[in-house]
Coordinates of C-alpha atoms and ligand atoms in Angstrom, one line a residue:
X1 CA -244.4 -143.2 -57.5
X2 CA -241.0 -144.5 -58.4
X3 CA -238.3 -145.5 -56.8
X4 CA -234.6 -146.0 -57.6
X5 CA -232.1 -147.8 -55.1
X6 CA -228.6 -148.1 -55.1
X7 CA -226.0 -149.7 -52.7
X8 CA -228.0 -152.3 -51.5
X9 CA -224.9 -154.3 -52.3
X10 CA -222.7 -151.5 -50.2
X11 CA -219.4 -152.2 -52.5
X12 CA -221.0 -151.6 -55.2
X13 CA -220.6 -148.0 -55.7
X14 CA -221.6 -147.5 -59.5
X15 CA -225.0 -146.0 -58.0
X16 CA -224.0 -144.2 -55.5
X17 CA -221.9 -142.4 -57.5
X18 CA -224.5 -142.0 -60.4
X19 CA -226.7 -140.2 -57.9
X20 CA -224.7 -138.2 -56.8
X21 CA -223.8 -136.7 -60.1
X22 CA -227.6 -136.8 -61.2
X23 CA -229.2 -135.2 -58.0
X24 CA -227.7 -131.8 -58.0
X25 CA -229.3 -130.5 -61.4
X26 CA -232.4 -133.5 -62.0
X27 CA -235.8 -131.7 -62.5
X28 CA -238.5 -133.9 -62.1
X29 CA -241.2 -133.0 -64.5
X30 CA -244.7 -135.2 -63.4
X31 CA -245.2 -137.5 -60.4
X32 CA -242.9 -138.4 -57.3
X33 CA -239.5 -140.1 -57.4
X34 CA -237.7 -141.9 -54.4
X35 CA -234.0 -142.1 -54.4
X36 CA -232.5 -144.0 -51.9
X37 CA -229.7 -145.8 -50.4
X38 CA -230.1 -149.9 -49.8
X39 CA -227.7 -150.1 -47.0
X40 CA -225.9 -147.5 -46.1
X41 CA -224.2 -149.4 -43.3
X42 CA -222.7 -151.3 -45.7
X43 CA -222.3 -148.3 -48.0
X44 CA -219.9 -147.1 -45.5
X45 CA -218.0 -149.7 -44.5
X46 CA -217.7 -150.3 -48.3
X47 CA -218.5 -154.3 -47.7
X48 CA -221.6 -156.2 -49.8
X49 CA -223.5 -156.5 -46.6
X50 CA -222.9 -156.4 -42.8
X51 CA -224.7 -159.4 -41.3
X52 CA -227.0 -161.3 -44.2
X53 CA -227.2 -160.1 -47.9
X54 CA -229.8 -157.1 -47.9
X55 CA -231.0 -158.2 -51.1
X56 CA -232.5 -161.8 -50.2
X57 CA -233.9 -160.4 -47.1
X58 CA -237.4 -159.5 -49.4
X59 CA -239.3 -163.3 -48.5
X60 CA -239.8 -163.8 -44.7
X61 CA -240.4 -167.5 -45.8
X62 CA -237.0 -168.1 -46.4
X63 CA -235.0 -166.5 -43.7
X64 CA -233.3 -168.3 -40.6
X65 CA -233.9 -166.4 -36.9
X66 CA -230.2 -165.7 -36.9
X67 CA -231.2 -163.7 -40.5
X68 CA -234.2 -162.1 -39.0
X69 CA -231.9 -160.6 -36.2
X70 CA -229.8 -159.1 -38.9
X71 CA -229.7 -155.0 -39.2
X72 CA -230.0 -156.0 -43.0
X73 CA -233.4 -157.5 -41.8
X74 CA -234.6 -154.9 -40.2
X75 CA -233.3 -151.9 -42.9
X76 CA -235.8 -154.4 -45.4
X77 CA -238.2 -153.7 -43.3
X78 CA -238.0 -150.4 -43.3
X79 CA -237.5 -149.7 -47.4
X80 CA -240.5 -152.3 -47.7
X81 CA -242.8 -149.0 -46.5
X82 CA -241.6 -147.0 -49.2
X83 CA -241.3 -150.2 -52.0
X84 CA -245.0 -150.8 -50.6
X85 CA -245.8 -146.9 -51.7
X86 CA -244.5 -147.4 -55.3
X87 CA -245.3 -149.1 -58.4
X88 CA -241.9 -149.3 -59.9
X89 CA -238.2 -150.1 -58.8
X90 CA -234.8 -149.6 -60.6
X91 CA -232.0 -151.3 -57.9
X92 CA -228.8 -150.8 -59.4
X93 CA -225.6 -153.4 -58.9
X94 CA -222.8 -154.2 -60.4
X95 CA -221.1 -157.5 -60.1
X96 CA -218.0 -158.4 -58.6
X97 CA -216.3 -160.9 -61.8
X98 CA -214.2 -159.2 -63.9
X99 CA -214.9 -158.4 -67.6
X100 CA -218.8 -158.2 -66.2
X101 CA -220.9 -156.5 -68.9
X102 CA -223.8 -154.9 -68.1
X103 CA -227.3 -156.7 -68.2
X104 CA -230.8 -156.1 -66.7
X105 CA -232.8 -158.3 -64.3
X106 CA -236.4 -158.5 -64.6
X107 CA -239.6 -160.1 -65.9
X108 CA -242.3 -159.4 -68.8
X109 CA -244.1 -156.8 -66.9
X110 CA -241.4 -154.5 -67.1
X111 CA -240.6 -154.6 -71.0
X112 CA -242.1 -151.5 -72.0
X113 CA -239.5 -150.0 -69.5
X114 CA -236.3 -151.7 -69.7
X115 CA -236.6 -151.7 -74.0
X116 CA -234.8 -148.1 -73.3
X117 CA -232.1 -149.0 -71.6
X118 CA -228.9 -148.8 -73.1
X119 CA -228.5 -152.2 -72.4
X120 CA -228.4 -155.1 -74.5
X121 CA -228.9 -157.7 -72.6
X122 CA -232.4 -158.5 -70.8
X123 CA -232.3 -161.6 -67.9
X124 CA -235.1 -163.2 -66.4
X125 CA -236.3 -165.7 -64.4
X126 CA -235.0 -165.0 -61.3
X127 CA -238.2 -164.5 -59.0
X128 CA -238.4 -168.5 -59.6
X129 CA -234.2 -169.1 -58.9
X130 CA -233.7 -166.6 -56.5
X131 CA -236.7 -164.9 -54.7
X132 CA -235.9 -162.8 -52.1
X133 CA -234.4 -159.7 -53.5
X134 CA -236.5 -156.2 -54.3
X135 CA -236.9 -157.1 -57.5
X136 CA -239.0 -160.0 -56.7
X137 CA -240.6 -158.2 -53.4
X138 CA -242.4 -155.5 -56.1
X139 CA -242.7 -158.5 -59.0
X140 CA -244.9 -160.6 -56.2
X141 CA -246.9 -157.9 -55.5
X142 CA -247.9 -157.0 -59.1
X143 CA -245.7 -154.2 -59.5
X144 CA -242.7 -153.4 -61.5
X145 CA -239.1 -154.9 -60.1
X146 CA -236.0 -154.0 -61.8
X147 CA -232.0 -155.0 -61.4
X148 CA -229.8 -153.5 -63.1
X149 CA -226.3 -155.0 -63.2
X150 CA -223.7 -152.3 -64.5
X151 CA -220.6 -154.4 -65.3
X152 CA -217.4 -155.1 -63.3
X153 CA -217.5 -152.6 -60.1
X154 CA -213.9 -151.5 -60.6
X155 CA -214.9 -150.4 -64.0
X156 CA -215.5 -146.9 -64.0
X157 CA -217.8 -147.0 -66.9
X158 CA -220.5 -148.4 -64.4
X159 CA -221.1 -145.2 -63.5
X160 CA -222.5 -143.6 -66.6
X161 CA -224.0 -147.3 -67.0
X162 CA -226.0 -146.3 -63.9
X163 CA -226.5 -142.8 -65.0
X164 CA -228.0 -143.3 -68.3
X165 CA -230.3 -145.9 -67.4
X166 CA -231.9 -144.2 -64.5
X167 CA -232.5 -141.1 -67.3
X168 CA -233.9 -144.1 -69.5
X169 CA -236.3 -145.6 -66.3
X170 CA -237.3 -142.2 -65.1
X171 CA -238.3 -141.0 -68.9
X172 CA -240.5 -144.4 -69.9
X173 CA -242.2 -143.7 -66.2
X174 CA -242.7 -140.6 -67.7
X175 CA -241.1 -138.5 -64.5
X176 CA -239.2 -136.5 -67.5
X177 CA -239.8 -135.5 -71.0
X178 CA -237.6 -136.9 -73.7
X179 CA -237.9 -138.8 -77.1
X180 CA -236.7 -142.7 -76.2
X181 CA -235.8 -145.0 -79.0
X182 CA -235.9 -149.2 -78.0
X183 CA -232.5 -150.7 -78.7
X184 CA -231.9 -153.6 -79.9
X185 CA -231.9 -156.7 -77.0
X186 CA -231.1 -160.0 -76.7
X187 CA -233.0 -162.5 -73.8
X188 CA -232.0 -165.1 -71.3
X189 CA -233.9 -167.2 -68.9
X190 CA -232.0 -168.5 -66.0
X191 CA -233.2 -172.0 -64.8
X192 CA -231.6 -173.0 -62.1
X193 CA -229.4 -172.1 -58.7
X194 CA -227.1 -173.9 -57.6
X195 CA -226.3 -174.1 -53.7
X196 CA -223.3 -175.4 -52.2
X197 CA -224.0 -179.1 -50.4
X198 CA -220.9 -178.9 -48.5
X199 CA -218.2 -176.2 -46.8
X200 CA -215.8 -177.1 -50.0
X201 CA -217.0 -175.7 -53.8
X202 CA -214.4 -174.9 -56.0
X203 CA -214.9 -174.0 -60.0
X204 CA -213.4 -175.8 -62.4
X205 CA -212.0 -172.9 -63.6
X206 CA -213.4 -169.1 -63.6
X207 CA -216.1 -168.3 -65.4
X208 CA -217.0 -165.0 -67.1
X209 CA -221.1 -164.2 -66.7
X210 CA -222.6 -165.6 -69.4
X211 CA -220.1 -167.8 -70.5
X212 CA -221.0 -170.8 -72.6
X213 CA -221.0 -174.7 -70.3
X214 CA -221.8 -177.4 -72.4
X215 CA -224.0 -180.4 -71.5
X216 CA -222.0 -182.4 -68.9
X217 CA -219.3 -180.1 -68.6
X218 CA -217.6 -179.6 -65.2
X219 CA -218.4 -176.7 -63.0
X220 CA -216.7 -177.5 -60.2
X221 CA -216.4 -179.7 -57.2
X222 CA -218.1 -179.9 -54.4
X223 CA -217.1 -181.6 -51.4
X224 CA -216.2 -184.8 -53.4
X225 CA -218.9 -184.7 -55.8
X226 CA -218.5 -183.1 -59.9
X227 CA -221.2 -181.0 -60.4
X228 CA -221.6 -180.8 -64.5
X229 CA -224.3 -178.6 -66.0
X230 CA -227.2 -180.6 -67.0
X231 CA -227.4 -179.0 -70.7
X232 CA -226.2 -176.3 -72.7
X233 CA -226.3 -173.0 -70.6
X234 CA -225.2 -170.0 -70.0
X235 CA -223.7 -169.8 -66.5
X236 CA -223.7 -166.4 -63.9
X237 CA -222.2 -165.8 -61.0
X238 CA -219.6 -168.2 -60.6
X239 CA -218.2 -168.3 -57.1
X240 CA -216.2 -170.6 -54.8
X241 CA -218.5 -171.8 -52.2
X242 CA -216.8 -172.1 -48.4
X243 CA -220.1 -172.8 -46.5
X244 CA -222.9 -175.3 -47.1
X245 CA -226.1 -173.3 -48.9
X246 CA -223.5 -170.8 -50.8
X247 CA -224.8 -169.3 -53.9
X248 CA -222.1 -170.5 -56.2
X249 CA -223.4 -170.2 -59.4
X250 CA -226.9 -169.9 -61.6
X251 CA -227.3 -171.3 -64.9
X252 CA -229.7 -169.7 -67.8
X253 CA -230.6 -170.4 -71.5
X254 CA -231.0 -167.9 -74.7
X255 CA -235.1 -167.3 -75.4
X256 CA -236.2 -165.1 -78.4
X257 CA -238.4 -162.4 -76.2
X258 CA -238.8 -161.3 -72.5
X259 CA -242.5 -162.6 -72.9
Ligands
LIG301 ZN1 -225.4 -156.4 -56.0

C-alpha cells in the first residue's frame, strides 16, 4: 500500500489542490493507494500548524509534554496507523522563501522512485539533521519516506509540481501503467541544523534555498554571537529565529549520487 499526504504543513496548499484535481478521474490500476490530509485543522485555518509542527511530531524521543498535549500530537498518532500499513510515502510541501525551486527529500532507499520525478534536484540527509518528520517515521522503520518540496507556495506552478510527481510516485509503485523515463538529477547532503541559542537570530541577509555560504561567512547573529558556516555549503531554510531552539537554517554539501 501507498500513501500520499499533503497539508501537513496546512499553508501549504500546492497538494491540496493537486488532489483535488487528480481525484475526480484517477483510476488506480494494481494495489491500494491512501490519500490523505496531514492536518486538516491547520488546512483550514490556512496556518503551518496549530499548536507544534505536525511534521516533527514523528519521534516520541524528542518531544516536550507541552508537545505531546498538542492536537498535532495526537493527529500523528492517528496517521502513524495508516503510515504503519504502508510501505511507501510521498508528503508533499512547498516552502515558504521566495524564488523556492522545487527539490525532493529522501534517502537511498527511495532512488528507484524519485529518479522519475520531474525534479532535478534530490536532498538527503535529513533523518540524521532533522528526525522527526514522516519521512523519517517510514525511513526508520525500513520503509520508503518521501518529501517533496514544490517551490515557493504562492507560485502557482506548485500545483502541477505536485500533480506530476504524484503520477511519477504512483507509476514507479506501479499503482498505474505508463512508460517513465529517469531525468537527469543532481545530489545534496545536508550536514547540519542549526538551532537558535537565544530569543534573538537574525540573518545576515536573506538567503535563497540552496544558496552558496562560503567557509566563515556570516549567517547571522544570534543573541550576541556570529554564527559563520563552518565550510563551503549550500544553506536551506533560512529564517529569523525569535525563540531559543528555532529552526533557523540547515546547511548541506553537493555529492555525486543519492547512494
Ligand atoms: Zn512543509
Amino acid at each position: 500500500m501507498s500513501i500520499v499526504l499533503v497539508g501537513v504543513h496546512g499553508d501549504e496548499k500546492c497538494g491540496v489542490e493537486a488532489l483535488e484535481k487528480i481525484l475526480p478521474t484517477l483510476e488506480i490500476e494494481r494495489g491500494t493507494v491512501l490519500f490523505g490530509y496531514g492536518n486538516p485543522h491547520a488546512i483550514e485555518a490556512n496556518k503551518r500548524y496549530t499548536e507544534s509542527n505536525l511534521n516533527r511530531m514523528f519521534n516520541d524521543e524528542l518531544l516536550t509534554p507541552k508537545e505531546k498535549d498538542s492536537y498535532e500530537y495526537q493527529r500523528a498518532q492517528f496517521l502513524k496507523s495508516y503510515l504503519n500499513k504502508a510501505d511507501a510515502l510521498l508528503d508533499i510541501h512547498a516552502s515558504s522563501i521566495p524564488n523556492s525551486k522545487a527539490f525532493v527529500i529522501c534517502e537511498a532507499n527511495a532512488g528507484e522512485i524519485v529518479k522519475f520525478f520531474p525534479i532535478n534536484l534530490v536532498v538527503s540527509g535529513f533523518d540524521k539533521v532533522e528526525p522527526g518528520g514522516t519521512d523519517y517515521y517510514m525511513n526508520t522503520r525500513g520503509k520508503i519516506g518521501i518529501c517533496l518540496e514544490c517551490g515557493y507556495m504562492k507560485n502557482p506552478q506548485t500545483i502541477k509540481v505536485a500533480e506530476e510527481s504524484i503520477f511519477a510516485f504512483l507509476k514507479a509503485k506501479g499503482h498505474m501503467v505508463d512508460n517513465l523515463t529517469p531525468q537527469k538529477q543532481s545530489y545534496v547532503q545536508m550536514f547540519q541544523k542549526y538551532f537558535a541559542k537565544t530569543d534573538k537570530f537574525t540573518l545576515s541577509k536573506p538567503f535563497e534555498n540552496f544558496e552558496v555560504v562560503l567557509k566563515n561567512q556570516i549567517i547571522g547573529i544570534d543573541g550576541s554571537e556570529e554564527i559563520k558556516a563552518p565550510k563551503r555549503s549550500l544553506i536551506l531554510f533560512a529564517h529569523n529565529g525569535t525563540k531559543i531552539g528555532d529552526e533557523v537554517f540547515l546547511l548541506g554539501e553537493k555529492k555525486e549520487s543519492l547512494v
